[in-house]
Backbone as JSON, one array per atom type, in Angstrom:
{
  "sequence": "XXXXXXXXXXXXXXXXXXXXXXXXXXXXXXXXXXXXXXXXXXXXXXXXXXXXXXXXXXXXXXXXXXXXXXXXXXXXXXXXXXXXXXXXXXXXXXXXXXXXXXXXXXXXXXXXXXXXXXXXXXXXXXXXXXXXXXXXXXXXXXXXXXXXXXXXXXXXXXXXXXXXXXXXXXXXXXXXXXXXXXXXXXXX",
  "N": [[8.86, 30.85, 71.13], [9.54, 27.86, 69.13], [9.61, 27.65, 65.51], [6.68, 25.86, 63.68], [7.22, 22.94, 61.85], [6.5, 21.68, 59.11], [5.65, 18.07, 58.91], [5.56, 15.72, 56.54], [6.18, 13.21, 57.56], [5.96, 12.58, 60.03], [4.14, 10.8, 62.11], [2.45, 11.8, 64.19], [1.36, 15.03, 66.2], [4.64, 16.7, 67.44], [6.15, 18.23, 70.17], [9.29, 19.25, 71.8], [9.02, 21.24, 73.76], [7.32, 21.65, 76.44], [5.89, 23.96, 77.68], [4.37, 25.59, 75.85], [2.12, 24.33, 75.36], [-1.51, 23.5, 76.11], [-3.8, 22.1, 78.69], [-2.27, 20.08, 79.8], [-1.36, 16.51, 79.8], [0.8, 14.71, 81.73], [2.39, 11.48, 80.86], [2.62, 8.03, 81.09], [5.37, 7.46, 81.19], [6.08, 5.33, 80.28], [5.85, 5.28, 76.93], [6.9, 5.53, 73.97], [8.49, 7.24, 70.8], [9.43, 6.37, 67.52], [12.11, 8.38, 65.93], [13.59, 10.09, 63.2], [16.01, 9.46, 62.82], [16.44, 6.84, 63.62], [16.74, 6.5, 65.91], [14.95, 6.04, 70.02], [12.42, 7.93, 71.72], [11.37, 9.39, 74.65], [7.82, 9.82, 75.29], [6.6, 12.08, 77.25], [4.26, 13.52, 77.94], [1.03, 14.81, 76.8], [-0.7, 17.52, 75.09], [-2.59, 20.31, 74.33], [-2.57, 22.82, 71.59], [-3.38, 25.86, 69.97], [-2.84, 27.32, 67.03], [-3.22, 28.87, 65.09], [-6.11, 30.95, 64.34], [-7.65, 29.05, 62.78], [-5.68, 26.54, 63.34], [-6.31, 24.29, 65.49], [-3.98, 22.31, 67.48], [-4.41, 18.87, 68.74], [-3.85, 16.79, 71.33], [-1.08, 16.45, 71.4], [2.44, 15.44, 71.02], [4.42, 15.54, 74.0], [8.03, 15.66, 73.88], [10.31, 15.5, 75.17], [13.15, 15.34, 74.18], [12.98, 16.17, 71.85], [14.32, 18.91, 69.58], [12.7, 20.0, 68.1], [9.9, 21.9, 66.41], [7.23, 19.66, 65.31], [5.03, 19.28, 62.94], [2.6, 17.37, 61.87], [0.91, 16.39, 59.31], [-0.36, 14.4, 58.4], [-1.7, 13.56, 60.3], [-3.36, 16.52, 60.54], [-4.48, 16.2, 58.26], [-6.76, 14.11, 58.86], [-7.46, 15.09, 61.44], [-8.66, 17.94, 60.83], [-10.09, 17.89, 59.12], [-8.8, 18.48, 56.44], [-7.08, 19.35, 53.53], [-3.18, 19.61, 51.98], [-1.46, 21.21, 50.63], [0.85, 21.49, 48.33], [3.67, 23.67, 47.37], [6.33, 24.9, 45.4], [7.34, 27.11, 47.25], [6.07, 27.34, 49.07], [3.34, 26.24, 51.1], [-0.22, 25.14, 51.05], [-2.69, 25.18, 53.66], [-6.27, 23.63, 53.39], [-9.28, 23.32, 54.05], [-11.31, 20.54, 53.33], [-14.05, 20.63, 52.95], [-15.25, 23.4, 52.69], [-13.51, 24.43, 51.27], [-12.17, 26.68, 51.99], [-9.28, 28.67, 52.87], [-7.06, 27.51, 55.26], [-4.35, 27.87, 56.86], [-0.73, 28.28, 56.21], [2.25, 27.78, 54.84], [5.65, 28.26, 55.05], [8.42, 28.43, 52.54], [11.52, 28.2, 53.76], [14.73, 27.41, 53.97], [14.91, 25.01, 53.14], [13.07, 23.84, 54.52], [9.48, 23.45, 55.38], [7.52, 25.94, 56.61], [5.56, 27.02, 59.26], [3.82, 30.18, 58.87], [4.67, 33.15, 60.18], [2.75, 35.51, 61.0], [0.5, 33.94, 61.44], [1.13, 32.44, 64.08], [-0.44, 32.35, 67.57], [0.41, 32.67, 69.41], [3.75, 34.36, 70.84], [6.05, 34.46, 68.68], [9.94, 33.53, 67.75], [11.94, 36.13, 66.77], [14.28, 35.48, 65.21], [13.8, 33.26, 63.61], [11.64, 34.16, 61.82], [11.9, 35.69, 59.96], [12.46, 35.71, 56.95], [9.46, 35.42, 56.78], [7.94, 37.35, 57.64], [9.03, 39.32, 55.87], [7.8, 38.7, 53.96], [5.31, 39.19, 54.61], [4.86, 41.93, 55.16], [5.34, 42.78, 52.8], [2.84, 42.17, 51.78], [1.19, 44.32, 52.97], [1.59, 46.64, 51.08], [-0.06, 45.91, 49.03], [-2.26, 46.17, 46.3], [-5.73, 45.5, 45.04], [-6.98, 45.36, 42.13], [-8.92, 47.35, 41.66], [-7.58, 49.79, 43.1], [-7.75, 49.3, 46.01], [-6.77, 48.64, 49.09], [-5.25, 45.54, 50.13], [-5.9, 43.12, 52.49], [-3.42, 40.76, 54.18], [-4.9, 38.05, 54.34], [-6.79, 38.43, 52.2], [-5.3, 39.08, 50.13], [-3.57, 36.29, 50.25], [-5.67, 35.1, 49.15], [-6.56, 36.05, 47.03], [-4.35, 34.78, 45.59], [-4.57, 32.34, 45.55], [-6.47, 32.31, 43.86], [-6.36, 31.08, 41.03], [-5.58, 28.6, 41.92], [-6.41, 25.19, 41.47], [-8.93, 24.02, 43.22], [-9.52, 21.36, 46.39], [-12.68, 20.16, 46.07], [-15.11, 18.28, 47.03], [-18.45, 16.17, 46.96], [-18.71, 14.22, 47.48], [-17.42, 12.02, 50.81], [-15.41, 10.23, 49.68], [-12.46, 9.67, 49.42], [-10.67, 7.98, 47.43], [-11.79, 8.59, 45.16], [-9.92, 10.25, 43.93], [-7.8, 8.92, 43.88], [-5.46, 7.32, 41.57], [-6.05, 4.91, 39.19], [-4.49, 2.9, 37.88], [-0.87, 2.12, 38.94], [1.93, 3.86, 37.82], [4.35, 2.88, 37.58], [5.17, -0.2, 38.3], [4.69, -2.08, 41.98], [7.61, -2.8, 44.23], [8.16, -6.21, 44.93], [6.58, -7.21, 47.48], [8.53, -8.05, 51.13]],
  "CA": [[8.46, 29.52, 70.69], [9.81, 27.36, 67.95], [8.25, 27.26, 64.52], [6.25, 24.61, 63.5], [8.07, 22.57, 61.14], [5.31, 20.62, 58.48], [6.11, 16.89, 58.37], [5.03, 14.49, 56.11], [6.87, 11.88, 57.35], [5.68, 12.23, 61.17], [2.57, 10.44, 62.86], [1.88, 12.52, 65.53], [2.23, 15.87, 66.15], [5.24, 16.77, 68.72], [6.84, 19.36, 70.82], [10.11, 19.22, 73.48], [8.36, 22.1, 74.89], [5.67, 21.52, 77.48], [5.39, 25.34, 78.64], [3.59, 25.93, 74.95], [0.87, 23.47, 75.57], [-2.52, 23.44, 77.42], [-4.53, 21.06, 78.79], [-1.05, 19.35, 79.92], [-1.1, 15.43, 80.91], [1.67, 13.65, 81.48], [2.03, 10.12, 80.43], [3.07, 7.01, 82.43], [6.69, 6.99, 80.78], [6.49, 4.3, 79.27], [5.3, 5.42, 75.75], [8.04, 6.34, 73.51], [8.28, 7.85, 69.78], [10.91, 6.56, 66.8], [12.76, 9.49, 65.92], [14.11, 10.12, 61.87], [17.48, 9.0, 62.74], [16.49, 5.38, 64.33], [16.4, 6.36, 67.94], [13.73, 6.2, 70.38], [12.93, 9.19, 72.55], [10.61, 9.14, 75.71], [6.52, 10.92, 75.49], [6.71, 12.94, 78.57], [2.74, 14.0, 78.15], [0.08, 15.78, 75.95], [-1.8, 18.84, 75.75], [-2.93, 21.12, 72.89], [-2.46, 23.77, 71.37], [-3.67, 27.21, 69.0], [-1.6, 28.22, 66.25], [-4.14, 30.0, 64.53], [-7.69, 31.03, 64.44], [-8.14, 27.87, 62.45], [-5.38, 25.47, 63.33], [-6.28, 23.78, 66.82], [-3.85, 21.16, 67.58], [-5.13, 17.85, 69.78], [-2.87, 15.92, 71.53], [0.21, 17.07, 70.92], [3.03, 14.77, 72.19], [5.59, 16.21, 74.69], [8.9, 14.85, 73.53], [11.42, 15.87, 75.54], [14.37, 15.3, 73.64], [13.28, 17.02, 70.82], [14.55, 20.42, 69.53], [11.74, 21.38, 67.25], [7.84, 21.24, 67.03], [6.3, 18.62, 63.98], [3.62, 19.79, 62.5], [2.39, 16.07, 61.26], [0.52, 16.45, 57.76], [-1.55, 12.92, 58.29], [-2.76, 13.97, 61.57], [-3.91, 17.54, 60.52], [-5.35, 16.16, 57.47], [-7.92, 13.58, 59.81], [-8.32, 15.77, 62.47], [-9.54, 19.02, 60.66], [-10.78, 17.27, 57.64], [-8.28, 19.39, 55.41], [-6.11, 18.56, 52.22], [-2.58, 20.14, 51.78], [-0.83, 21.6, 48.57], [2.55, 21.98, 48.18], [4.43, 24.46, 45.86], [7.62, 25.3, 45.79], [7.9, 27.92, 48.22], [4.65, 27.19, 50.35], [2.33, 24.66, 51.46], [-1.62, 26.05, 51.84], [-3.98, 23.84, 54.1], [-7.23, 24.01, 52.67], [-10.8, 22.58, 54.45], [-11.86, 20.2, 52.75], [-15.74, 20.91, 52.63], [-15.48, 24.57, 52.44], [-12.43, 25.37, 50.26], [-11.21, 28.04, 52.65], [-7.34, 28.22, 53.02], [-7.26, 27.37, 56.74], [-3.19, 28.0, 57.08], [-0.04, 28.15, 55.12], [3.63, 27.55, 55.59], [6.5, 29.32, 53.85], [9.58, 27.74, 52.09], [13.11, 28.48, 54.7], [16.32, 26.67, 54.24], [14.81, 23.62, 53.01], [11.48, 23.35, 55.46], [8.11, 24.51, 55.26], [7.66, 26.55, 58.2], [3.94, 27.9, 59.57], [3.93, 31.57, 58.97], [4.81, 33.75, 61.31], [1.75, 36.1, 61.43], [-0.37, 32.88, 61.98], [0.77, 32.24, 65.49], [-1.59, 32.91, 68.15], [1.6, 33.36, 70.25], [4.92, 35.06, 70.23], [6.64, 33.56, 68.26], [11.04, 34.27, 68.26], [11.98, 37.12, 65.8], [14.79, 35.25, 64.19], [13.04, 32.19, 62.35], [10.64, 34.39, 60.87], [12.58, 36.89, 59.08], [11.4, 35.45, 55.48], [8.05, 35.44, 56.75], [8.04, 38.89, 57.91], [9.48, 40.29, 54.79], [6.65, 38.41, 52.76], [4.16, 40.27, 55.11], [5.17, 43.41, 54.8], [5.0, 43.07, 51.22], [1.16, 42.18, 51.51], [0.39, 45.91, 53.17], [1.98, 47.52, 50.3], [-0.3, 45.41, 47.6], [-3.85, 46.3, 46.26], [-6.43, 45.25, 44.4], [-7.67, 46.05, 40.51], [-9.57, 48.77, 41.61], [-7.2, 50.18, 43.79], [-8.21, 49.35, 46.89], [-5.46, 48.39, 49.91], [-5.63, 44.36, 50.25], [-5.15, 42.73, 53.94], [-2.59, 39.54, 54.0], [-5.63, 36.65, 54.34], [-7.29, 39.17, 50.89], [-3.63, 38.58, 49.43], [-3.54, 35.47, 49.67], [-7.1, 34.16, 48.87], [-6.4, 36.53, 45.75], [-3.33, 34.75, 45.14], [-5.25, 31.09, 45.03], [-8.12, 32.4, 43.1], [-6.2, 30.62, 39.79], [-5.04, 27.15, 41.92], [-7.63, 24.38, 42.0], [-9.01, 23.69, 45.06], [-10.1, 20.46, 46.24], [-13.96, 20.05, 46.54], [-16.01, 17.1, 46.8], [-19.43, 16.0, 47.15], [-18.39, 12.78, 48.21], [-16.14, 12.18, 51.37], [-14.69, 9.01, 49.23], [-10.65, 10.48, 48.71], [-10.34, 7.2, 46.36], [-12.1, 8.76, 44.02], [-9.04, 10.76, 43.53], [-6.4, 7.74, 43.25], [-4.96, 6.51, 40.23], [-6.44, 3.58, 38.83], [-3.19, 2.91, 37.76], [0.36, 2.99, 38.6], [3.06, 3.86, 36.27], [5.77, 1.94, 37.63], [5.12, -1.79, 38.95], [5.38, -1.63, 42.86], [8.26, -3.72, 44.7], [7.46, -7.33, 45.59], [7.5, -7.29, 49.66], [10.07, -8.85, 51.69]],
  "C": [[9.15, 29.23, 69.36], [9.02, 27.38, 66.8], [8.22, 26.42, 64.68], [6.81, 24.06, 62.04], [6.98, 21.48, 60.25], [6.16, 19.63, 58.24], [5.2, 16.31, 57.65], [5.09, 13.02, 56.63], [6.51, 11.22, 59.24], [3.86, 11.61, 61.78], [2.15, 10.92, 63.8], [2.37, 13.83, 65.55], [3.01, 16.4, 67.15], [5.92, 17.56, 69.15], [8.02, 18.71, 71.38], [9.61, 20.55, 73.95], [7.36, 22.07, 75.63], [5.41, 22.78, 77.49], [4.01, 25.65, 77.04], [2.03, 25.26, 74.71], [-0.19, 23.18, 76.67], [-3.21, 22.43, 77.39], [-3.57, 20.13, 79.36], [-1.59, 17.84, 80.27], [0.15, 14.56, 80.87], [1.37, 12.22, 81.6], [2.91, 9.09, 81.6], [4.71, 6.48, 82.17], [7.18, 6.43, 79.65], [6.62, 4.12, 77.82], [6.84, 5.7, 74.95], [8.18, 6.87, 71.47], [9.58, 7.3, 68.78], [10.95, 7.77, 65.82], [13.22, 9.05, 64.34], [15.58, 8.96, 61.88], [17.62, 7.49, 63.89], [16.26, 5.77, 65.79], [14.92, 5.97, 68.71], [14.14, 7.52, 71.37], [11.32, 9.1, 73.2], [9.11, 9.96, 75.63], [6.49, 10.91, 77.31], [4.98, 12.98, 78.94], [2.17, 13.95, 76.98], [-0.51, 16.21, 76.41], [-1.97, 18.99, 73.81], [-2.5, 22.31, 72.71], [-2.81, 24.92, 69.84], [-3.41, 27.55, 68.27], [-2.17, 28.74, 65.51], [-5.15, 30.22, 64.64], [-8.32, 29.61, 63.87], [-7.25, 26.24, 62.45], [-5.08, 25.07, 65.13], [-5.67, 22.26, 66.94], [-4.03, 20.32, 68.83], [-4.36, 17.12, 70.09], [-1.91, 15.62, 70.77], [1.3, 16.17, 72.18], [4.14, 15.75, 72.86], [6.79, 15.53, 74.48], [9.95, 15.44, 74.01], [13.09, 15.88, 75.2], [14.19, 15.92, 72.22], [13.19, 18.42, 70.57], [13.47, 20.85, 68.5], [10.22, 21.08, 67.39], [7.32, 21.04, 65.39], [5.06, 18.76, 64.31], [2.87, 18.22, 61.57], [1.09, 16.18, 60.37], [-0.83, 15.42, 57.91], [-2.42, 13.28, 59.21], [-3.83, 15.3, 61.57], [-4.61, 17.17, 59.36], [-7.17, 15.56, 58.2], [-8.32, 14.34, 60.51], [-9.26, 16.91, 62.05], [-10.19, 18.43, 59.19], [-10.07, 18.51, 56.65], [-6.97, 18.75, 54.49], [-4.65, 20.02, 52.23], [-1.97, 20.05, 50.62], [0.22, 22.2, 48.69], [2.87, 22.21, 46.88], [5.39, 24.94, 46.2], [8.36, 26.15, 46.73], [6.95, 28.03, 49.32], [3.55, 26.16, 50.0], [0.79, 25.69, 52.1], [-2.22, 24.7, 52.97], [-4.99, 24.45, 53.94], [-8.72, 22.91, 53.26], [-10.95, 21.89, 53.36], [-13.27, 20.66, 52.3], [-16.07, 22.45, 52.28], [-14.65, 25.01, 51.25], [-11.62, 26.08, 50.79], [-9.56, 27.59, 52.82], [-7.29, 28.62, 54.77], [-5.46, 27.91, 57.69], [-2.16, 28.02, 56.18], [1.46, 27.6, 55.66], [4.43, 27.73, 54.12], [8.27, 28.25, 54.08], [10.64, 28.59, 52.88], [13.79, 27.46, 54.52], [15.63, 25.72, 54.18], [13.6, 23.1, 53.57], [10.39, 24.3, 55.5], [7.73, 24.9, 56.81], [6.27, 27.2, 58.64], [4.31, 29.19, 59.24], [4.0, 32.07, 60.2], [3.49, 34.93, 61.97], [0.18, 35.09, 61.85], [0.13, 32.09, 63.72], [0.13, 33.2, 66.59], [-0.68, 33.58, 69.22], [2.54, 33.6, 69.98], [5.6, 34.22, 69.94], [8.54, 34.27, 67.82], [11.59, 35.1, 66.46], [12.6, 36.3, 64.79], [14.61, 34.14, 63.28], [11.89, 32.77, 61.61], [11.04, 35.56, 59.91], [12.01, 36.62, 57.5], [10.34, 35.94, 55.6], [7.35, 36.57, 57.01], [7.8, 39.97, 56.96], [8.56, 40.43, 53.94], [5.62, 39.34, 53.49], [4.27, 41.12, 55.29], [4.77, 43.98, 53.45], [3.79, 43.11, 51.16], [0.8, 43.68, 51.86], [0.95, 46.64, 52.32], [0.9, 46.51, 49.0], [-1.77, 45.94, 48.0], [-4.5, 45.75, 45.13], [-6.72, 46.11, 42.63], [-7.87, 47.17, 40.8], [-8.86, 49.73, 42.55], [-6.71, 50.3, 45.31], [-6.79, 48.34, 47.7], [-6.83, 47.16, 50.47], [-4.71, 43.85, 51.48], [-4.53, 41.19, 53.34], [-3.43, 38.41, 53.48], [-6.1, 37.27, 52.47], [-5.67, 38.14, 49.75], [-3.79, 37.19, 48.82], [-4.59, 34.41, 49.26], [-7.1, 34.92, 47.11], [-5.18, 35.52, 45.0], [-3.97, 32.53, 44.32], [-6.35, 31.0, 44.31], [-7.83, 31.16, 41.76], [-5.85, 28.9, 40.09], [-6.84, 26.47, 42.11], [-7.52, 24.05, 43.26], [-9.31, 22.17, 45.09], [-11.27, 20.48, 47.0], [-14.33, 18.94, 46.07], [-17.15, 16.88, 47.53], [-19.53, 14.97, 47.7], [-17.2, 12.64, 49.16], [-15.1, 10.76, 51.4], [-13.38, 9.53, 48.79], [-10.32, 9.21, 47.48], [-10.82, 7.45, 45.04], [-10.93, 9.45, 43.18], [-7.44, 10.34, 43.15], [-6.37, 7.59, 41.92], [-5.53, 5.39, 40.42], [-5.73, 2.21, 38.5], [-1.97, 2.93, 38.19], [0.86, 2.7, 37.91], [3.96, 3.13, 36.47], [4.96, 0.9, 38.87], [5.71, -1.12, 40.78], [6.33, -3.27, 43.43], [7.61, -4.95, 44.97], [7.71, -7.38, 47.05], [7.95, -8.23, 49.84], [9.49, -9.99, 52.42]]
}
């Protein structure tokens, strides 16, 4: 299987692989998806699919003309009620209501990529070579007191110092600017 590739910039999240997805339905054709580079390109179906203990994705489009699988940012924020945090070499997703770090995705050649020990299935040796290397490194690390720390330990140790986002209220405007700094365009 392909990684999953985190978009910001996509509204849905989409495969060209059907075989990776359950629940399959195909669609009546007609539907179709615009693509980065202006095109359109045909929804074949949806299904779902697993990619970790905590990231279940829901109608997942089948896009037959495309070579990779979008991980769409907007859609995983609504659907699991979770906020993402990007840092220079990885992106956590983080529950909203709990805090927990629900998934991650590791900086490659320019794209944040799911981890590789977070798929539920095999996933192909040579896109995860980074991600590999980093997890390897976790069974060689331990704790203060000595003690041998597992990967999820790792990295729940590793966010102990980032803020999380918690709220008592499920108003996200509380967290806008009141403000912006620069005037926005007048529309067209």
């Amino acid at each position: 299987m392909r990684p999953w590739i985190v978009d910001t910039g996509a509204s849905d999240h989409m495969t060209g692989d059907a075989a990776i997805l359950q629940n399959y339905k195909p669609s009546n054709g007609h539907s179709s998806v615009h693509i980065a580079d202006g095109s359109k390109s045909k929804i074949a179906g949806t299904g779902s699919i697993k990619l970790t203990k905590d990231l279940y994705l829901d109608s997942v489009l089948h896009v037959p003309n495309l070579d990779c699988n979008l991980l769409s940012i907007s859609k995983l924020a609504h659907d699991l009620q979770c906020v993402t945090k990007f840092y220079p070499n990885l992106c956590v997703f983080q529950d909203l209501k709990s805090g927990k770090m629900i998934g991650n995705a590791e900086l490659c050649s320019g794209l944040y990529l799911l981890s590789c020990g977070q798929f539920s299935n095999q996933v192909s040796q040579a896109s995860c070579v980074q991600s590999q290397s980093m997890s390897e490194s976790f069974n060689s690390v331990s704790n203060s007191k000595g003690e041998s720390m597992n990967e999820h330990q790792v990295w729940e140790s590793f966010l102990e110092g980032v803020p999380s986002f918690h709220s008592e209220s499920p108003n996200p405007s509380q967290f806008a600017p009141t403000e912006l700094s620069t005037p926005m365009p007048p529309s067209v």
